[in-house]
PDB file of N, CA and C in Angstrom:
ATOM      1  N   GLN A  59     121.283 153.600 171.376  1.00  0.00           N
ATOM      2  CA  GLN A  59     121.811 153.305 170.333  1.00  0.00           C
ATOM      3  C   GLN A  59     120.821 153.426 168.731  1.00  0.00           C
ATOM      4  N   VAL A  60     121.907 153.811 168.341  1.00  0.00           N
ATOM      5  CA  VAL A  60     121.457 154.864 167.391  1.00  0.00           C
ATOM      6  C   VAL A  60     121.581 153.997 166.471  1.00  0.00           C
ATOM      7  N   GLN A  61     120.798 153.558 164.844  1.00  0.00           N
ATOM      8  CA  GLN A  61     120.795 152.933 163.911  1.00  0.00           C
ATOM      9  C   GLN A  61     120.421 153.664 162.767  1.00  0.00           C
ATOM     10  N   LEU A  62     121.055 153.490 161.748  1.00  0.00           N
ATOM     11  CA  LEU A  62     120.702 154.386 160.378  1.00  0.00           C
ATOM     12  C   LEU A  62     120.347 152.509 159.353  1.00  0.00           C
ATOM     13  N   VAL A  63     119.650 152.277 158.652  1.00  0.00           N
ATOM     14  CA  VAL A  63     119.069 151.677 157.855  1.00  0.00           C
ATOM     15  C   VAL A  63     118.653 151.402 156.571  1.00  0.00           C
ATOM     16  N   GLU A  64     119.638 150.965 155.374  1.00  0.00           N
ATOM     17  CA  GLU A  64     118.906 151.699 154.346  1.00  0.00           C
ATOM     18  C   GLU A  64     118.969 150.332 153.674  1.00  0.00           C
ATOM     19  N   SER A  65     117.652 151.230 152.576  1.00  0.00           N
ATOM     20  CA  SER A  65     116.959 149.812 151.866  1.00  0.00           C
ATOM     21  C   SER A  65     116.634 149.926 150.712  1.00  0.00           C
ATOM     22  N   GLY A  66     116.799 149.434 149.604  1.00  0.00           N
ATOM     23  CA  GLY A  66     115.951 149.802 147.876  1.00  0.00           C
ATOM     24  C   GLY A  66     117.202 149.514 147.135  1.00  0.00           C
ATOM     25  N   GLY A  67     118.393 149.567 147.356  1.00  0.00           N
ATOM     26  CA  GLY A  67     119.737 149.205 146.642  1.00  0.00           C
ATOM     27  C   GLY A  67     119.037 148.299 145.552  1.00  0.00           C
ATOM     28  N   GLY A  68     120.026 148.042 144.203  1.00  0.00           N
ATOM     29  CA  GLY A  68     119.547 146.337 143.647  1.00  0.00           C
ATOM     30  C   GLY A  68     120.249 147.543 142.585  1.00  0.00           C
ATOM     31  N   LEU A  69     119.697 145.991 141.421  1.00  0.00           N
ATOM     32  CA  LEU A  69     120.706 146.316 139.898  1.00  0.00           C
ATOM     33  C   LEU A  69     119.494 147.037 138.970  1.00  0.00           C
ATOM     34  N   VAL A  70     120.021 147.600 138.205  1.00  0.00           N
ATOM     35  CA  VAL A  70     119.263 148.673 137.419  1.00  0.00           C
ATOM     36  C   VAL A  70     119.783 148.724 135.975  1.00  0.00           C
ATOM     37  N   GLN A  71     118.951 148.747 135.538  1.00  0.00           N
ATOM     38  CA  GLN A  71     119.735 149.394 133.289  1.00  0.00           C
ATOM     39  C   GLN A  71     120.123 150.967 133.487  1.00  0.00           C
ATOM     40  N   PRO A  72     120.877 151.306 132.917  1.00  0.00           N
ATOM     41  CA  PRO A  72     120.735 152.598 132.501  1.00  0.00           C
ATOM     42  C   PRO A  72     119.888 153.174 131.910  1.00  0.00           C
ATOM     43  N   GLY A  73     119.341 154.682 133.145  1.00  0.00           N
ATOM     44  CA  GLY A  73     118.161 154.942 132.434  1.00  0.00           C
ATOM     45  C   GLY A  73     116.867 154.970 133.264  1.00  0.00           C
ATOM     46  N   GLY A  74     117.374 153.697 134.417  1.00  0.00           N
ATOM     47  CA  GLY A  74     116.165 153.596 135.129  1.00  0.00           C
ATOM     48  C   GLY A  74     116.030 154.493 136.033  1.00  0.00           C
ATOM     49  N   SER A  75     115.258 153.597 137.279  1.00  0.00           N
ATOM     50  CA  SER A  75     115.181 154.684 138.630  1.00  0.00           C
ATOM     51  C   SER A  75     115.182 153.756 139.860  1.00  0.00           C
ATOM     52  N   LEU A  76     115.627 154.286 141.032  1.00  0.00           N
ATOM     53  CA  LEU A  76     115.391 153.907 141.967  1.00  0.00           C
ATOM     54  C   LEU A  76     115.280 154.654 143.368  1.00  0.00           C
ATOM     55  N   ARG A  77     114.381 154.320 144.310  1.00  0.00           N
ATOM     56  CA  ARG A  77     114.793 154.905 145.522  1.00  0.00           C
ATOM     57  C   ARG A  77     115.089 153.988 146.940  1.00  0.00           C
ATOM     58  N   LEU A  78     115.964 155.024 147.076  1.00  0.00           N
ATOM     59  CA  LEU A  78     116.705 154.177 148.595  1.00  0.00           C
ATOM     60  C   LEU A  78     116.001 155.299 149.852  1.00  0.00           C
ATOM     61  N   SER A  79     115.945 153.988 150.855  1.00  0.00           N
ATOM     62  CA  SER A  79     115.418 154.784 151.867  1.00  0.00           C
ATOM     63  C   SER A  79     115.978 154.704 153.097  1.00  0.00           C
ATOM     64  N   CYS A  80     116.362 155.247 154.019  1.00  0.00           N
ATOM     65  CA  CYS A  80     116.597 155.277 155.477  1.00  0.00           C
ATOM     66  C   CYS A  80     115.937 155.564 156.638  1.00  0.00           C
ATOM     67  N   ALA A  81     115.802 154.199 157.796  1.00  0.00           N
ATOM     68  CA  ALA A  81     115.372 154.688 158.896  1.00  0.00           C
ATOM     69  C   ALA A  81     116.091 154.181 160.031  1.00  0.00           C
ATOM     70  N   ALA A  82     115.583 156.004 160.233  1.00  0.00           N
ATOM     71  CA  ALA A  82     117.073 156.388 161.807  1.00  0.00           C
ATOM     72  C   ALA A  82     115.912 156.293 163.234  1.00  0.00           C
ATOM     73  N   SER A  83     117.075 155.459 164.301  1.00  0.00           N
ATOM     74  CA  SER A  83     116.335 155.485 165.179  1.00  0.00           C
ATOM     75  C   SER A  83     116.844 156.059 166.066  1.00  0.00           C
ATOM     76  N   LEU A  84     116.522 157.673 165.986  1.00  0.00           N
ATOM     77  CA  LEU A  84     117.634 158.443 166.452  1.00  0.00           C
ATOM     78  C   LEU A  84     116.495 159.307 167.282  1.00  0.00           C
ATOM     79  N   ASN A  85     116.540 159.903 168.475  1.00  0.00           N
ATOM     80  CA  ASN A  85     115.940 160.279 169.556  1.00  0.00           C
ATOM     81  C   ASN A  85     116.124 161.576 168.474  1.00  0.00           C
ATOM     82  N   ALA A  86     115.196 163.342 168.786  1.00  0.00           N
ATOM     83  CA  ALA A  86     114.856 163.807 168.241  1.00  0.00           C
ATOM     84  C   ALA A  86     114.949 164.289 166.779  1.00  0.00           C
ATOM     85  N   PHE A  87     114.685 162.784 166.033  1.00  0.00           N
ATOM     86  CA  PHE A  87     115.198 163.261 164.477  1.00  0.00           C
ATOM     87  C   PHE A  87     114.900 164.241 163.694  1.00  0.00           C
ATOM     88  N   SER A  88     113.913 165.122 163.980  1.00  0.00           N
ATOM     89  CA  SER A  88     113.716 166.101 163.249  1.00  0.00           C
ATOM     90  C   SER A  88     115.039 167.080 163.517  1.00  0.00           C
ATOM     91  N   LEU A  89     115.951 167.372 164.186  1.00  0.00           N
ATOM     92  CA  LEU A  89     116.754 167.916 164.534  1.00  0.00           C
ATOM     93  C   LEU A  89     118.541 167.795 163.848  1.00  0.00           C
ATOM     94  N   TYR A  90     118.433 166.620 163.390  1.00  0.00           N
ATOM     95  CA  TYR A  90     119.148 166.142 162.415  1.00  0.00           C
ATOM     96  C   TYR A  90     119.577 166.709 161.422  1.00  0.00           C
ATOM     97  N   HIS A  91     120.368 167.137 160.676  1.00  0.00           N
ATOM     98  CA  HIS A  91     120.533 167.208 159.457  1.00  0.00           C
ATOM     99  C   HIS A  91     120.840 166.150 159.085  1.00  0.00           C
ATOM    100  N   MET A  92     120.544 165.774 157.628  1.00  0.00           N
ATOM    101  CA  MET A  92     120.693 164.168 156.805  1.00  0.00           C
ATOM    102  C   MET A  92     121.211 164.302 156.000  1.00  0.00           C
ATOM    103  N   GLY A  93     122.079 163.334 155.216  1.00  0.00           N
ATOM    104  CA  GLY A  93     122.744 163.298 153.924  1.00  0.00           C
ATOM    105  C   GLY A  93     123.102 161.636 153.316  1.00  0.00           C
ATOM    106  N   TRP A  94     123.408 162.030 151.852  1.00  0.00           N
ATOM    107  CA  TRP A  94     123.280 160.643 151.073  1.00  0.00           C
ATOM    108  C   TRP A  94     124.925 160.836 150.920  1.00  0.00           C
ATOM    109  N   TYR A  95     125.705 159.465 150.953  1.00  0.00           N
ATOM    110  CA  TYR A  95     126.934 159.312 150.187  1.00  0.00           C
ATOM    111  C   TYR A  95     126.875 158.577 149.384  1.00  0.00           C
ATOM    112  N   ARG A  96     128.089 158.784 148.626  1.00  0.00           N
ATOM    113  CA  ARG A  96     128.004 157.395 148.218  1.00  0.00           C
ATOM    114  C   ARG A  96     129.650 156.651 147.373  1.00  0.00           C
ATOM    115  N   GLN A  97     130.274 156.084 147.632  1.00  0.00           N
ATOM    116  CA  GLN A  97     131.588 155.332 147.367  1.00  0.00           C
ATOM    117  C   GLN A  97     131.340 154.698 146.259  1.00  0.00           C
ATOM    118  N   ALA A  98     132.084 154.732 145.145  1.00  0.00           N
ATOM    119  CA  ALA A  98     132.741 153.994 144.083  1.00  0.00           C
ATOM    120  C   ALA A  98     133.886 153.062 144.292  1.00  0.00           C
ATOM    121  N   PRO A  99     133.749 152.063 143.905  1.00  0.00           N
ATOM    122  CA  PRO A  99     135.065 150.916 144.043  1.00  0.00           C
ATOM    123  C   PRO A  99     136.736 151.874 143.660  1.00  0.00           C
ATOM    124  N   GLY A 100     137.299 151.948 144.637  1.00  0.00           N
ATOM    125  CA  GLY A 100     138.682 152.042 144.110  1.00  0.00           C
ATOM    126  C   GLY A 100     138.596 154.119 144.235  1.00  0.00           C
ATOM    127  N   LYS A 101     137.403 154.405 144.871  1.00  0.00           N
ATOM    128  CA  LYS A 101     136.864 155.908 144.675  1.00  0.00           C
ATOM    129  C   LYS A 101     136.694 156.769 146.269  1.00  0.00           C
ATOM    130  N   GLN A 102     136.517 158.206 146.597  1.00  0.00           N
ATOM    131  CA  GLN A 102     136.806 158.427 147.960  1.00  0.00           C
ATOM    132  C   GLN A 102     135.178 158.411 148.026  1.00  0.00           C
ATOM    133  N   ARG A 103     134.545 158.440 149.250  1.00  0.00           N
ATOM    134  CA  ARG A 103     133.192 158.914 149.648  1.00  0.00           C
ATOM    135  C   ARG A 103     132.923 160.417 149.225  1.00  0.00           C
ATOM    136  N   GLU A 104     131.581 159.879 148.526  1.00  0.00           N
ATOM    137  CA  GLU A 104     131.006 161.805 148.303  1.00  0.00           C
ATOM    138  C   GLU A 104     130.191 162.225 148.491  1.00  0.00           C
ATOM    139  N   LEU A 105     129.085 163.215 148.742  1.00  0.00           N
ATOM    140  CA  LEU A 105     128.375 163.743 149.250  1.00  0.00           C
ATOM    141  C   LEU A 105     127.697 163.450 148.169  1.00  0.00           C
ATOM    142  N   VAL A 106     126.611 162.862 147.974  1.00  0.00           N
ATOM    143  CA  VAL A 106     125.282 163.025 147.080  1.00  0.00           C
ATOM    144  C   VAL A 106     124.228 164.065 147.005  1.00  0.00           C
ATOM    145  N   ALA A 107     123.804 164.362 148.557  1.00  0.00           N
ATOM    146  CA  ALA A 107     122.741 164.857 148.651  1.00  0.00           C
ATOM    147  C   ALA A 107     122.253 164.800 150.057  1.00  0.00           C
ATOM    148  N   ARG A 108     122.291 166.187 150.343  1.00  0.00           N
ATOM    149  CA  ARG A 108     121.678 167.023 151.964  1.00  0.00           C
ATOM    150  C   ARG A 108     120.690 167.698 152.474  1.00  0.00           C
ATOM    151  N   ILE A 109     120.041 167.330 152.970  1.00  0.00           N
ATOM    152  CA  ILE A 109     118.579 168.034 153.539  1.00  0.00           C
ATOM    153  C   ILE A 109     118.488 168.005 154.976  1.00  0.00           C
ATOM    154  N   ARG A 110     118.881 169.594 155.042  1.00  0.00           N
ATOM    155  CA  ARG A 110     118.700 170.258 156.862  1.00  0.00           C
ATOM    156  C   ARG A 110     117.531 169.443 157.331  1.00  0.00           C
ATOM    157  N   SER A 111     117.883 170.161 158.750  1.00  0.00           N
ATOM    158  CA  SER A 111     116.874 170.446 159.741  1.00  0.00           C
ATOM    159  C   SER A 111     115.391 171.129 159.149  1.00  0.00           C
ATOM    160  N   GLY A 112     115.672 171.742 158.583  1.00  0.00           N
ATOM    161  CA  GLY A 112     115.207 173.196 158.243  1.00  0.00           C
ATOM    162  C   GLY A 112     114.292 172.903 156.962  1.00  0.00           C
ATOM    163  N   GLY A 113     114.565 171.604 156.309  1.00  0.00           N
ATOM    164  CA  GLY A 113     114.203 171.325 155.060  1.00  0.00           C
ATOM    165  C   GLY A 113     115.010 171.540 153.687  1.00  0.00           C
ATOM    166  N   SER A 114     116.504 172.555 153.544  1.00  0.00           N
ATOM    167  CA  SER A 114     117.058 172.816 152.586  1.00  0.00           C
ATOM    168  C   SER A 114     117.580 171.804 152.352  1.00  0.00           C
ATOM    169  N   VAL A 115     117.877 172.138 150.895  1.00  0.00           N
ATOM    170  CA  VAL A 115     118.781 170.568 150.271  1.00  0.00           C
ATOM    171  C   VAL A 115     119.764 171.243 149.496  1.00  0.00           C
ATOM    172  N   ASN A 116     120.808 170.175 149.224  1.00  0.00           N
ATOM    173  CA  ASN A 116     121.954 170.455 148.435  1.00  0.00           C
ATOM    174  C   ASN A 116     122.112 168.962 147.119  1.00  0.00           C
ATOM    175  N   TYR A 117     122.757 168.996 146.446  1.00  0.00           N
ATOM    176  CA  TYR A 117     123.159 168.327 145.777  1.00  0.00           C
ATOM    177  C   TYR A 117     124.394 168.390 145.312  1.00  0.00           C
ATOM    178  N   ALA A 118     124.775 167.710 144.900  1.00  0.00           N
ATOM    179  CA  ALA A 118     125.902 167.143 144.155  1.00  0.00           C
ATOM    180  C   ALA A 118     126.174 167.177 142.533  1.00  0.00           C
ATOM    181  N   ASP A 119     126.804 167.935 141.723  1.00  0.00           N
ATOM    182  CA  ASP A 119     126.369 168.570 140.376  1.00  0.00           C
ATOM    183  C   ASP A 119     126.740 167.148 139.685  1.00  0.00           C
ATOM    184  N   SER A 120     126.852 166.186 139.976  1.00  0.00           N
ATOM    185  CA  SER A 120     126.980 164.996 139.150  1.00  0.00           C
ATOM    186  C   SER A 120     125.457 164.855 138.871  1.00  0.00           C
ATOM    187  N   VAL A 121     124.519 165.128 140.446  1.00  0.00           N
ATOM    188  CA  VAL A 121     123.435 163.872 140.188  1.00  0.00           C
ATOM    189  C   VAL A 121     122.342 165.373 140.338  1.00  0.00           C
ATOM    190  N   LYS A 122     122.630 166.526 140.298  1.00  0.00           N
ATOM    191  CA  LYS A 122     121.293 168.003 140.047  1.00  0.00           C
ATOM    192  C   LYS A 122     120.627 167.182 138.926  1.00  0.00           C
ATOM    193  N   GLY A 123     119.110 167.368 139.320  1.00  0.00           N
ATOM    194  CA  GLY A 123     117.960 166.992 138.662  1.00  0.00           C
ATOM    195  C   GLY A 123     117.675 166.076 138.116  1.00  0.00           C
ATOM    196  N   ARG A 124     118.647 164.916 138.384  1.00  0.00           N
ATOM    197  CA  ARG A 124     118.283 163.668 138.407  1.00  0.00           C
ATOM    198  C   ARG A 124     117.950 162.824 139.764  1.00  0.00           C
ATOM    199  N   PHE A 125     118.332 163.361 141.252  1.00  0.00           N
ATOM    200  CA  PHE A 125     118.038 163.163 142.570  1.00  0.00           C
ATOM    201  C   PHE A 125     117.383 164.019 142.941  1.00  0.00           C
ATOM    202  N   THR A 126     116.771 163.619 143.866  1.00  0.00           N
ATOM    203  CA  THR A 126     115.751 163.984 144.821  1.00  0.00           C
ATOM    204  C   THR A 126     116.090 163.016 146.442  1.00  0.00           C
ATOM    205  N   ILE A 127     116.380 164.333 147.230  1.00  0.00           N
ATOM    206  CA  ILE A 127     116.230 163.913 148.445  1.00  0.00           C
ATOM    207  C   ILE A 127     114.655 164.772 149.233  1.00  0.00           C
ATOM    208  N   SER A 128     113.981 163.350 150.612  1.00  0.00           N
ATOM    209  CA  SER A 128     113.368 164.086 151.327  1.00  0.00           C
ATOM    210  C   SER A 128     112.886 163.294 152.410  1.00  0.00           C
ATOM    211  N   ARG A 129     112.557 164.310 153.351  1.00  0.00           N
ATOM    212  CA  ARG A 129     112.468 163.131 154.613  1.00  0.00           C
ATOM    213  C   ARG A 129     110.701 163.251 155.419  1.00  0.00           C
ATOM    214  N   ASP A 130     110.868 162.682 156.545  1.00  0.00           N
ATOM    215  CA  ASP A 130     109.996 162.348 156.443  1.00  0.00           C
ATOM    216  C   ASP A 130     110.084 162.239 158.347  1.00  0.00           C
ATOM    217  N   ASN A 131     109.634 163.440 158.931  1.00  0.00           N
ATOM    218  CA  ASN A 131     110.232 163.774 160.179  1.00  0.00           C
ATOM    219  C   ASN A 131     109.550 162.670 161.419  1.00  0.00           C
ATOM    220  N   ALA A 132     107.991 162.262 160.836  1.00  0.00           N
ATOM    221  CA  ALA A 132     107.068 161.688 161.659  1.00  0.00           C
ATOM    222  C   ALA A 132     107.570 160.326 161.512  1.00  0.00           C
ATOM    223  N   LYS A 133     108.003 159.856 160.594  1.00  0.00           N
ATOM    224  CA  LYS A 133     108.552 158.512 160.075  1.00  0.00           C
ATOM    225  C   LYS A 133     109.873 158.211 160.774  1.00  0.00           C
ATOM    226  N   LYS A 134     110.810 159.284 160.683  1.00  0.00           N
ATOM    227  CA  LYS A 134     112.422 159.008 161.181  1.00  0.00           C
ATOM    228  C   LYS A 134     112.874 158.589 159.695  1.00  0.00           C
ATOM    229  N   THR A 135     112.287 159.349 158.702  1.00  0.00           N
ATOM    230  CA  THR A 135     112.790 158.280 157.500  1.00  0.00           C
ATOM    231  C   THR A 135     113.552 159.716 156.408  1.00  0.00           C
ATOM    232  N   VAL A 136     114.249 158.947 156.312  1.00  0.00           N
ATOM    233  CA  VAL A 136     115.132 159.857 154.913  1.00  0.00           C
ATOM    234  C   VAL A 136     115.141 158.975 153.014  1.00  0.00           C
ATOM    235  N   SER A 137     114.418 159.815 152.006  1.00  0.00           N
ATOM    236  CA  SER A 137     115.055 159.015 151.165  1.00  0.00           C
ATOM    237  C   SER A 137     115.482 159.219 150.048  1.00  0.00           C
ATOM    238  N   LEU A 138     116.363 158.583 148.647  1.00  0.00           N
ATOM    239  CA  LEU A 138     116.865 159.640 147.869  1.00  0.00           C
ATOM    240  C   LEU A 138     116.156 158.608 147.068  1.00  0.00           C
ATOM    241  N   GLN A 139     114.817 159.511 145.909  1.00  0.00           N
ATOM    242  CA  GLN A 139     114.780 159.328 144.249  1.00  0.00           C
ATOM    243  C   GLN A 139     115.850 159.117 143.188  1.00  0.00           C
ATOM    244  N   MET A 140     116.266 158.606 142.852  1.00  0.00           N
ATOM    245  CA  MET A 140     117.520 158.077 141.646  1.00  0.00           C
ATOM    246  C   MET A 140     116.722 158.506 140.402  1.00  0.00           C
ATOM    247  N   ASN A 141     116.856 159.292 139.506  1.00  0.00           N
ATOM    248  CA  ASN A 141     116.254 158.704 138.131  1.00  0.00           C
ATOM    249  C   ASN A 141     117.833 159.308 136.747  1.00  0.00           C
ATOM    250  N   SER A 142     116.892 158.644 135.743  1.00  0.00           N
ATOM    251  CA  SER A 142     118.129 158.463 134.628  1.00  0.00           C
ATOM    252  C   SER A 142     119.206 158.248 135.355  1.00  0.00           C
ATOM    253  N   LEU A 143     119.229 156.847 135.507  1.00  0.00           N
ATOM    254  CA  LEU A 143     120.620 156.183 136.326  1.00  0.00           C
ATOM    255  C   LEU A 143     121.787 156.255 135.023  1.00  0.00           C
ATOM    256  N   LYS A 144     122.838 156.675 135.393  1.00  0.00           N
ATOM    257  CA  LYS A 144     124.084 156.129 134.770  1.00  0.00           C
ATOM    258  C   LYS A 144     124.835 155.030 135.379  1.00  0.00           C
ATOM    259  N   PRO A 145     125.767 154.870 134.374  1.00  0.00           N
ATOM    260  CA  PRO A 145     126.639 153.529 134.983  1.00  0.00           C
ATOM    261  C   PRO A 145     127.652 154.295 136.185  1.00  0.00           C
ATOM    262  N   GLU A 146     127.757 155.300 136.009  1.00  0.00           N
ATOM    263  CA  GLU A 146     128.811 156.127 136.685  1.00  0.00           C
ATOM    264  C   GLU A 146     128.255 156.349 138.315  1.00  0.00           C
ATOM    265  N   ASP A 147     126.775 156.328 138.413  1.00  0.00           N
ATOM    266  CA  ASP A 147     125.917 156.232 139.351  1.00  0.00           C
ATOM    267  C   ASP A 147     126.380 154.997 140.524  1.00  0.00           C
ATOM    268  N   THR A 148     126.507 153.977 140.107  1.00  0.00           N
ATOM    269  CA  THR A 148     127.278 152.560 140.251  1.00  0.00           C
ATOM    270  C   THR A 148     128.324 152.475 142.052  1.00  0.00           C
ATOM    271  N   ALA A 149     127.471 152.573 143.143  1.00  0.00           N
ATOM    272  CA  ALA A 149     128.267 152.615 144.154  1.00  0.00           C
ATOM    273  C   ALA A 149     127.801 151.969 145.802  1.00  0.00           C
ATOM    274  N   VAL A 150     127.920 152.264 146.356  1.00  0.00           N
ATOM    275  CA  VAL A 150     127.388 151.953 147.954  1.00  0.00           C
ATOM    276  C   VAL A 150     126.753 153.202 147.943  1.00  0.00           C
ATOM    277  N   TYR A 151     125.613 153.117 148.683  1.00  0.00           N
ATOM    278  CA  TYR A 151     125.498 154.430 148.892  1.00  0.00           C
ATOM    279  C   TYR A 151     124.510 154.039 150.277  1.00  0.00           C
ATOM    280  N   TYR A 152     125.019 155.236 151.133  1.00  0.00           N
ATOM    281  CA  TYR A 152     125.321 155.847 152.737  1.00  0.00           C
ATOM    282  C   TYR A 152     124.743 156.479 152.861  1.00  0.00           C
ATOM    283  N   CYS A 153     123.542 156.627 154.509  1.00  0.00           N
ATOM    284  CA  CYS A 153     122.499 157.649 155.094  1.00  0.00           C
ATOM    285  C   CYS A 153     123.582 157.511 156.270  1.00  0.00           C
ATOM    286  N   ASN A 154     123.530 159.063 156.166  1.00  0.00           N
ATOM    287  CA  ASN A 154     123.931 160.305 157.173  1.00  0.00           C
ATOM    288  C   ASN A 154     123.037 160.769 158.104  1.00  0.00           C
ATOM    289  N   ALA A 155     123.144 161.088 159.256  1.00  0.00           N
ATOM    290  CA  ALA A 155     122.563 161.876 160.468  1.00  0.00           C
ATOM    291  C   ALA A 155     123.713 162.128 161.174  1.00  0.00           C
ATOM    292  N   PHE A 156     123.877 163.922 160.817  1.00  0.00           N
ATOM    293  CA  PHE A 156     125.034 164.802 161.867  1.00  0.00           C
ATOM    294  C   PHE A 156     124.301 166.232 162.306  1.00  0.00           C
ATOM    295  N   THR A 157     124.989 166.656 163.661  1.00  0.00           N
ATOM    296  CA  THR A 157     124.900 167.727 164.200  1.00  0.00           C
ATOM    297  C   THR A 157     126.354 168.084 164.264  1.00  0.00           C
ATOM    298  N   ALA A 158     126.334 169.164 165.020  1.00  0.00           N
ATOM    299  CA  ALA A 158     127.485 170.062 165.178  1.00  0.00           C
ATOM    300  C   ALA A 158     128.347 169.050 166.374  1.00  0.00           C
ATOM    301  N   LEU A 159     127.829 168.221 166.985  1.00  0.00           N
ATOM    302  CA  LEU A 159     128.150 167.141 168.053  1.00  0.00           C
ATOM    303  C   LEU A 159     128.269 165.746 167.726  1.00  0.00           C
ATOM    304  N   TYR A 160     127.373 165.693 166.882  1.00  0.00           N
ATOM    305  CA  TYR A 160     127.322 163.665 166.378  1.00  0.00           C
ATOM    306  C   TYR A 160     126.704 163.614 165.288  1.00  0.00           C
ATOM    307  N   GLU A 161     127.375 162.796 165.008  1.00  0.00           N
ATOM    308  CA  GLU A 161     127.283 161.860 163.201  1.00  0.00           C
ATOM    309  C   GLU A 161     127.122 160.498 163.334  1.00  0.00           C
ATOM    310  N   TYR A 162     126.199 159.677 162.439  1.00  0.00           N
ATOM    311  CA  TYR A 162     125.824 158.436 162.480  1.00  0.00           C
ATOM    312  C   TYR A 162     126.207 158.115 160.993  1.00  0.00           C
ATOM    313  N   TRP A 163     126.664 156.973 160.382  1.00  0.00           N
ATOM    314  CA  TRP A 163     126.646 156.362 159.347  1.00  0.00           C
ATOM    315  C   TRP A 163     125.738 154.753 159.656  1.00  0.00           C
ATOM    316  N   GLY A 164     125.081 155.068 158.393  1.00  0.00           N
ATOM    317  CA  GLY A 164     124.476 153.553 158.131  1.00  0.00           C
ATOM    318  C   GLY A 164     125.380 152.161 157.374  1.00  0.00           C
ATOM    319  N   LYS A 165     125.059 150.768 157.747  1.00  0.00           N
ATOM    320  CA  LYS A 165     125.926 150.620 156.579  1.00  0.00           C
ATOM    321  C   LYS A 165     126.321 150.174 155.303  1.00  0.00           C
ATOM    322  N   GLY A 166     125.315 151.126 154.767  1.00  0.00           N
ATOM    323  CA  GLY A 166     125.078 150.905 153.188  1.00  0.00           C
ATOM    324  C   GLY A 166     124.392 150.136 152.371  1.00  0.00           C
ATOM    325  N   THR A 167     123.808 150.456 151.111  1.00  0.00           N
ATOM    326  CA  THR A 167     123.177 149.842 149.868  1.00  0.00           C
ATOM    327  C   THR A 167     123.907 149.913 148.664  1.00  0.00           C
ATOM    328  N   LYS A 168     124.032 148.597 148.256  1.00  0.00           N
ATOM    329  CA  LYS A 168     124.428 148.708 146.842  1.00  0.00           C
ATOM    330  C   LYS A 168     123.533 148.931 146.022  1.00  0.00           C
ATOM    331  N   VAL A 169     123.982 150.060 144.968  1.00  0.00           N
ATOM    332  CA  VAL A 169     123.507 149.805 143.673  1.00  0.00           C
ATOM    333  C   VAL A 169     124.452 149.942 142.450  1.00  0.00           C
ATOM    334  N   THR A 170     123.661 149.208 141.439  1.00  0.00           N
ATOM    335  CA  THR A 170     124.526 148.901 140.201  1.00  0.00           C
ATOM    336  C   THR A 170     123.455 149.440 139.563  1.00  0.00           C
ATOM    337  N   VAL A 171     124.056 150.378 138.132  1.00  0.00           N
ATOM    338  CA  VAL A 171     123.684 150.372 137.407  1.00  0.00           C
ATOM    339  C   VAL A 171     124.420 150.026 135.670  1.00  0.00           C
ATOM    340  N   SER A 172     124.017 149.136 134.831  1.00  0.00           N
ATOM    341  CA  SER A 172     124.266 148.106 134.208  1.00  0.00           C
ATOM    342  C   SER A 172     123.457 147.774 133.205  1.00  0.00           C
ATOM    343  N   SER A 173     124.097 147.713 132.021  1.00  0.00           N
ATOM    344  CA  SER A 173     122.944 147.008 131.182  1.00  0.00           C
ATOM    345  C   SER A 173     123.032 145.006 130.914  1.00  0.00           C
TER     346      SER A 173
END
C-alpha cells in the first residue's frame, strides 16, 4: 500500500510564507520523480513544481522565484517552501510521485492566502 500524506497547509496573509511537506511510504523512494500540483476552485489541476529522481527541478512560471521544491531521500519526503504568497496561490495542493510505469497521489492540503 502506497501512501502520500501532505501537511503544512493553512491560512496565511498575502506576502506570507508556508512550507508544505509530503511523506511517502514508497519502496525505492529515491527512484521516483516527485511533484506538487494545485487545484483552485473552478480550475484545472496544474503542475506547481517538480523534482526528478536525479535532483533536477522545474517550476510553473507563476511560482518561479517564490517557491522552492526539495526532497530528502533518507526521510522519503518532499517539501515545497512557498514565499511571497499571493491570493491566486489559494488552492488545494497535492503531492505526486511518478515513474514511467506508476503514479500516486496524496489527498491534498488546503492553502488559503487572504487578508
